[in-house]
Amino acid sequence: MDRVTGNGDGGIDLAFGDLLDHRAFEIFRFAHSITPLGSRRAPLPARNLWIKATFLAAGGATLAGCAGPLSTLDPAGPSAGAIANLFYVMFAGSVILFVLTIGLLLATLLKPGFGKSLSPRRWIVWGGLAMPIVVLTALVIFALAMGERLIASPLASAPERVEARASQWAWTFSYPDREGAAETISVLHIPAGEPVDIVITAEDVIHSFWVPRLGGKLDAIPGHENVLRLLADRPGTYAGVCAEFCGVGHTNMDFTVEAHEPEDYVATVSGAATEASQ
């Protein structure tokens, strides 16, 4: 019998196999011509445009997050300026290390024989030890130099002193150098252009005093006094917050710093005392 299993026309099987191979190839090619969202890939120029637009949008969103009243990258005093400069230098150092590392990786992948030009020992010594040590040492030295600017070191003339007392969930400020000055709640008055030592403590739990545009943050600890020196370059209003979670009302424990011209500062504090006595 001609049509017993195994004795059929081999040409039909071959043609059917070719058809399957051809369809499989077409399916494979189609699958690789579409994006994960199911649409066909855009032409190369259009893809490049979308990539550029995506990076620009991401960069704009990132930079937008650096603005606002609590921005550390919009300093209004020397201490905050030192912190911002430290960020920029640290960021630049990390970019240098990243670019060098990725550059070496790409050179090894794209340039045949590049990785063999140096022995494994040299790769480890120069790439894994020497390069990070040089960059990180420079960054540490710069960080220590910037940190010195944040220390309330003795001055030729004693700066104005203001006491900041934290409690759940408000800040109370008193002015011991101004006789008769009343306490203010959630508003700190300072003279612009002059250093002010903020003596910080707490009544109940640990809080943290922070005015991002004027300086770093410092803990307010019950039974202990910490001193933070602030200087506002110009008169204005600056936002401050408690930067340490202190309970259910933590989110509302903010305050403002009013920097005045020196003569207006005295009048403002005295006026607050007059209003409090009425």
CSV table of C-alpha atoms in Angstrom, one decimal:
chain,number,residue,atom,x,y,z
A,1,MET,CA,0.0,0.0,0.0
A,2,ASP,CA,1.3,3.3,-1.1
A,3,ARG,CA,-0.2,5.4,1.8
A,4,VAL,CA,0.9,3.4,4.8
A,5,THR,CA,2.4,5.4,7.6
A,6,GLY,CA,6.0,6.2,6.8
A,7,ASN,CA,5.6,5.6,3.0
A,8,GLY,CA,3.9,8.9,2.0
A,9,ASP,CA,5.3,11.4,-0.4
A,10,GLY,CA,8.3,13.0,1.2
A,11,GLY,CA,7.9,16.2,-0.9
A,12,ILE,CA,4.8,17.1,1.0
A,13,ASP,CA,6.5,16.7,4.3
A,14,LEU,CA,9.4,18.8,3.1
A,15,ALA,CA,7.2,21.6,1.8
A,16,PHE,CA,5.2,21.6,5.0
A,17,GLY,CA,8.4,21.8,7.0
A,18,ASP,CA,9.6,24.7,4.9
A,19,LEU,CA,6.4,26.5,5.5
A,20,LEU,CA,6.6,26.0,9.2
A,21,ASP,CA,10.2,27.3,9.2
A,22,HIS,CA,9.2,30.3,7.2
A,23,ARG,CA,6.2,31.1,9.4
A,24,ALA,CA,8.3,30.7,12.5
A,25,PHE,CA,10.9,33.1,11.1
A,26,GLU,CA,8.2,35.6,10.2
A,27,ILE,CA,6.7,35.4,13.7
A,28,PHE,CA,10.2,35.8,15.3
A,29,ARG,CA,10.9,38.8,13.1
A,30,PHE,CA,7.5,40.4,13.9
A,31,ALA,CA,7.9,39.8,17.6
A,32,HIS,CA,11.2,41.6,17.6
A,33,SER,CA,9.9,44.5,15.6
A,34,ILE,CA,7.4,45.6,18.3
A,35,THR,CA,7.8,47.3,21.6
A,36,PRO,CA,6.7,45.7,24.9
A,37,LEU,CA,3.5,47.9,24.6
A,38,GLY,CA,2.5,46.1,21.4
A,39,SER,CA,3.2,48.8,18.9
A,40,ARG,CA,5.8,48.6,16.1
A,41,ARG,CA,9.1,50.2,16.8
A,42,ALA,CA,9.3,53.8,15.8
A,43,PRO,CA,12.0,54.8,13.2
A,44,LEU,CA,15.4,55.5,14.7
A,45,PRO,CA,15.2,59.3,14.6
A,46,ALA,CA,11.8,59.2,16.3
A,47,ARG,CA,13.2,56.9,19.0
A,48,ASN,CA,16.1,59.2,19.6
A,49,LEU,CA,13.7,62.2,19.9
A,50,TRP,CA,11.7,60.3,22.5
A,51,ILE,CA,14.8,59.3,24.5
A,52,LYS,CA,16.0,63.0,24.5
A,53,ALA,CA,12.5,64.2,25.6
A,54,THR,CA,12.4,61.6,28.4
A,55,PHE,CA,15.8,62.6,29.7
A,56,LEU,CA,14.9,66.3,29.5
A,57,ALA,CA,11.6,65.7,31.4
A,58,ALA,CA,13.4,63.7,34.0
A,59,GLY,CA,16.0,66.3,34.5
A,60,GLY,CA,13.5,69.1,34.7
A,61,ALA,CA,11.5,67.1,37.3
A,62,THR,CA,14.7,66.5,39.3
A,63,LEU,CA,15.7,70.2,39.3
A,64,ALA,CA,12.2,71.2,40.2
A,65,GLY,CA,12.6,69.2,43.4
A,66,CYS,CA,15.6,71.3,44.4
A,67,ALA,CA,13.4,74.5,44.7
A,68,GLY,CA,11.1,75.6,47.5
A,69,PRO,CA,11.4,77.2,51.0
A,70,LEU,CA,13.1,74.1,52.4
A,71,SER,CA,15.7,73.8,49.6
A,72,THR,CA,19.3,73.3,50.8
A,73,LEU,CA,20.5,74.3,47.3
A,74,ASP,CA,19.2,77.9,47.7
A,75,PRO,CA,21.4,79.0,50.5
A,76,ALA,CA,20.9,82.4,52.2
A,77,GLY,CA,23.8,82.2,54.6
A,78,PRO,CA,27.4,81.1,54.8
A,79,SER,CA,26.7,77.9,56.7
A,80,ALA,CA,24.0,76.8,54.2
A,81,GLY,CA,26.4,77.9,51.4
A,82,ALA,CA,29.1,75.6,52.8
A,83,ILE,CA,26.6,72.7,52.9
A,84,ALA,CA,25.5,73.4,49.3
A,85,ASN,CA,29.1,73.6,48.1
A,86,LEU,CA,29.9,70.3,49.8
A,87,PHE,CA,26.9,68.7,47.9
A,88,TYR,CA,28.1,70.0,44.6
A,89,VAL,CA,31.7,68.9,45.1
A,90,MET,CA,30.6,65.4,46.4
A,91,PHE,CA,28.3,65.1,43.4
A,92,ALA,CA,31.1,66.1,41.0
A,93,GLY,CA,33.4,63.5,42.6
A,94,SER,CA,30.8,60.7,42.3
A,95,VAL,CA,30.2,61.7,38.6
A,96,ILE,CA,34.0,61.5,38.0
A,97,LEU,CA,34.2,58.0,39.5
A,98,PHE,CA,31.0,56.9,37.6
A,99,VAL,CA,32.3,58.2,34.3
A,100,LEU,CA,35.7,56.6,34.7
A,101,THR,CA,34.2,53.3,35.7
A,102,ILE,CA,31.7,53.2,32.9
A,103,GLY,CA,34.3,54.4,30.4
A,104,LEU,CA,36.6,51.5,31.3
A,105,LEU,CA,33.7,49.1,31.1
A,106,LEU,CA,32.7,50.3,27.6
A,107,ALA,CA,36.3,50.3,26.4
A,108,THR,CA,36.7,46.7,27.6
A,109,LEU,CA,33.5,45.7,25.8
A,110,LEU,CA,33.9,47.6,22.6
A,111,LYS,CA,37.6,47.6,22.0
A,112,PRO,CA,39.0,44.1,21.5
A,113,GLY,CA,42.1,43.4,23.5
A,114,PHE,CA,41.7,46.6,25.7
A,115,GLY,CA,41.2,44.6,28.9
A,116,LYS,CA,44.3,42.5,28.2
A,117,SER,CA,46.6,45.5,28.0
A,118,LEU,CA,46.8,45.6,31.8
A,119,SER,CA,47.4,42.7,34.1
A,120,PRO,CA,44.7,41.8,36.7
A,121,ARG,CA,47.0,43.2,39.4
A,122,ARG,CA,47.3,46.6,37.7
A,123,TRP,CA,43.5,46.7,37.2
A,124,ILE,CA,43.0,46.1,40.9
A,125,VAL,CA,45.8,48.5,42.1
A,126,TRP,CA,45.0,51.4,39.7
A,127,GLY,CA,41.3,51.0,39.2
A,128,GLY,CA,40.2,49.5,42.5
A,129,LEU,CA,42.6,51.3,44.9
A,130,ALA,CA,44.5,54.2,43.5
A,131,MET,CA,41.6,56.0,41.7
A,132,PRO,CA,39.1,55.8,44.6
A,133,ILE,CA,41.7,56.7,47.1
A,134,VAL,CA,42.7,59.9,45.3
A,135,VAL,CA,39.1,61.0,44.7
A,136,LEU,CA,37.8,60.1,48.1
A,137,THR,CA,40.8,61.6,50.0
A,138,ALA,CA,40.2,64.9,48.2
A,139,LEU,CA,36.5,64.8,49.0
A,140,VAL,CA,37.1,64.1,52.7
A,141,ILE,CA,39.6,67.0,53.0
A,142,PHE,CA,37.1,69.3,51.4
A,143,ALA,CA,34.3,68.0,53.6
A,144,LEU,CA,36.3,68.6,56.8
A,145,ALA,CA,37.2,72.1,55.7
A,146,MET,CA,33.5,72.9,55.0
A,147,GLY,CA,32.5,71.3,58.3
A,148,GLU,CA,34.8,73.8,60.2
A,149,ARG,CA,32.5,76.6,59.0
A,150,LEU,CA,29.6,75.1,60.8
A,151,ILE,CA,31.2,75.1,64.2
A,152,ALA,CA,30.2,77.9,66.6
A,153,SER,CA,33.8,79.0,67.3
A,154,PRO,CA,34.6,81.9,69.6
A,155,LEU,CA,34.3,85.4,68.0
A,156,ALA,CA,36.0,88.7,68.9
A,157,SER,CA,32.6,90.0,70.1
A,158,ALA,CA,29.9,87.7,71.5
A,159,PRO,CA,27.1,87.1,69.0
A,160,GLU,CA,23.5,87.6,69.8
A,161,ARG,CA,22.0,84.6,71.7
A,162,VAL,CA,18.5,83.2,71.2
A,163,GLU,CA,17.2,80.2,73.1
A,164,ALA,CA,15.1,77.7,71.2
A,165,ARG,CA,13.0,75.3,73.3
A,166,ALA,CA,11.2,72.4,71.6
A,167,SER,CA,8.1,70.7,73.0
A,168,GLN,CA,5.4,68.6,71.5
A,169,TRP,CA,4.6,70.2,69.1
A,170,ALA,CA,5.9,73.8,69.0
A,171,TRP,CA,9.0,75.9,69.2
A,172,THR,CA,9.3,78.6,71.8
A,173,PHE,CA,12.0,81.3,71.3
A,174,SER,CA,13.4,83.6,74.0
A,175,TYR,CA,15.9,86.5,73.8
A,176,PRO,CA,18.0,86.7,76.9
A,177,ASP,CA,20.3,89.4,75.5
A,178,ARG,CA,17.3,91.7,75.1
A,179,GLU,CA,16.0,92.8,78.4
A,180,GLY,CA,12.2,92.6,78.7
A,181,ALA,CA,11.8,90.8,75.3
A,182,ALA,CA,8.9,88.5,75.3
A,183,GLU,CA,9.0,84.9,74.1
A,184,THR,CA,7.7,84.1,70.6
A,185,ILE,CA,6.1,80.9,69.5
A,186,SER,CA,6.9,79.4,66.1
A,187,VAL,CA,8.5,82.6,64.9
A,188,LEU,CA,12.2,83.3,65.4
A,189,HIS,CA,13.5,86.8,65.0
A,190,ILE,CA,17.2,87.4,64.2
A,191,PRO,CA,19.2,90.3,62.9
A,192,ALA,CA,20.3,90.0,59.2
A,193,GLY,CA,24.0,90.2,58.5
A,194,GLU,CA,25.1,89.3,62.0
A,195,PRO,CA,25.9,85.9,63.6
A,196,VAL,CA,23.3,84.5,66.0
A,197,ASP,CA,23.9,81.6,68.4
A,198,ILE,CA,20.8,79.5,68.7
A,199,VAL,CA,20.9,77.6,72.1
A,200,ILE,CA,18.7,74.6,71.5
A,201,THR,CA,17.1,72.3,74.0
A,202,ALA,CA,13.9,70.3,74.5
A,203,GLU,CA,11.3,69.7,77.2
A,204,ASP,CA,10.1,66.2,76.5
A,205,VAL,CA,11.5,64.1,73.6
A,206,ILE,CA,14.3,64.6,71.1
A,207,HIS,CA,13.5,67.1,68.4
A,208,SER,CA,15.7,68.6,65.7
A,209,PHE,CA,16.1,72.3,64.7
A,210,TRP,CA,16.6,72.9,61.0
A,211,VAL,CA,16.4,76.0,58.8
A,212,PRO,CA,17.7,74.5,55.4
A,213,ARG,CA,18.4,77.9,53.8
A,214,LEU,CA,20.4,79.2,56.7
A,215,GLY,CA,22.4,76.2,58.1
A,216,GLY,CA,22.5,72.6,59.1
A,217,LYS,CA,20.3,70.8,61.6
A,218,LEU,CA,21.0,70.1,65.2
A,219,ASP,CA,19.2,67.9,67.8
A,220,ALA,CA,17.2,69.4,70.6
A,221,ILE,CA,17.8,67.0,73.6
A,222,PRO,CA,16.0,67.2,76.9
A,223,GLY,CA,18.4,68.3,79.7
A,224,HIS,CA,21.1,69.3,77.2
A,225,GLU,CA,22.0,72.4,75.3
A,226,ASN,CA,23.4,72.5,71.7
A,227,VAL,CA,24.5,75.6,70.0
A,228,LEU,CA,23.9,76.3,66.3
A,229,ARG,CA,25.3,79.5,64.7
A,230,LEU,CA,23.2,81.0,62.0
A,231,LEU,CA,23.7,84.1,59.8
A,232,ALA,CA,21.2,85.4,57.3
A,233,ASP,CA,22.9,87.3,54.4
A,234,ARG,CA,19.8,89.5,53.9
A,235,PRO,CA,16.5,90.3,55.5
A,236,GLY,CA,13.7,87.9,54.7
A,237,THR,CA,11.5,85.0,55.9
A,238,TYR,CA,13.0,81.5,56.0
A,239,ALA,CA,11.2,78.3,56.7
A,240,GLY,CA,12.2,75.9,59.5
A,241,VAL,CA,11.1,72.5,60.6
A,242,CYS,CA,11.6,69.8,63.2
A,243,ALA,CA,13.7,67.3,61.4
A,244,GLU,CA,13.3,64.5,64.0
A,245,PHE,CA,10.1,62.4,64.3
A,246,CYS,CA,8.7,63.4,67.7
A,247,GLY,CA,5.2,62.0,67.7
A,248,VAL,CA,1.8,62.3,66.0
A,249,GLY,CA,2.0,66.1,65.7
A,250,HIS,CA,5.5,66.1,64.2
A,251,THR,CA,4.3,67.2,60.7
A,252,ASN,CA,2.9,70.5,62.2
A,253,MET,CA,6.0,71.4,64.1
A,254,ASP,CA,7.3,74.0,61.7
A,255,PHE,CA,8.4,77.6,62.3
A,256,THR,CA,9.6,80.6,60.5
A,257,VAL,CA,12.7,82.7,60.9
A,258,GLU,CA,12.3,86.5,60.4
A,259,ALA,CA,15.6,88.1,59.6
A,260,HIS,CA,15.4,91.9,60.1
A,261,GLU,CA,17.7,94.8,59.6
A,262,PRO,CA,19.7,95.2,62.9
A,263,GLU,CA,17.8,98.3,64.0
A,264,ASP,CA,14.5,96.8,63.0
A,265,TYR,CA,15.3,93.6,64.9
A,266,VAL,CA,15.6,95.5,68.2
A,267,ALA,CA,12.3,97.3,67.6
A,268,THR,CA,10.6,94.1,66.6
A,269,VAL,CA,11.6,92.2,69.7
A,270,SER,CA,10.8,95.1,71.9
A,271,GLY,CA,7.4,95.4,70.2
A,272,ALA,CA,6.7,91.8,70.8
A,273,ALA,CA,7.4,92.4,74.5
A,274,THR,CA,5.0,95.4,74.5
A,275,GLU,CA,2.2,93.4,72.8
A,276,ALA,CA,2.7,90.5,75.3
A,277,SER,CA,2.3,92.9,78.3
A,278,GLN,CA,-0.9,94.4,77.0
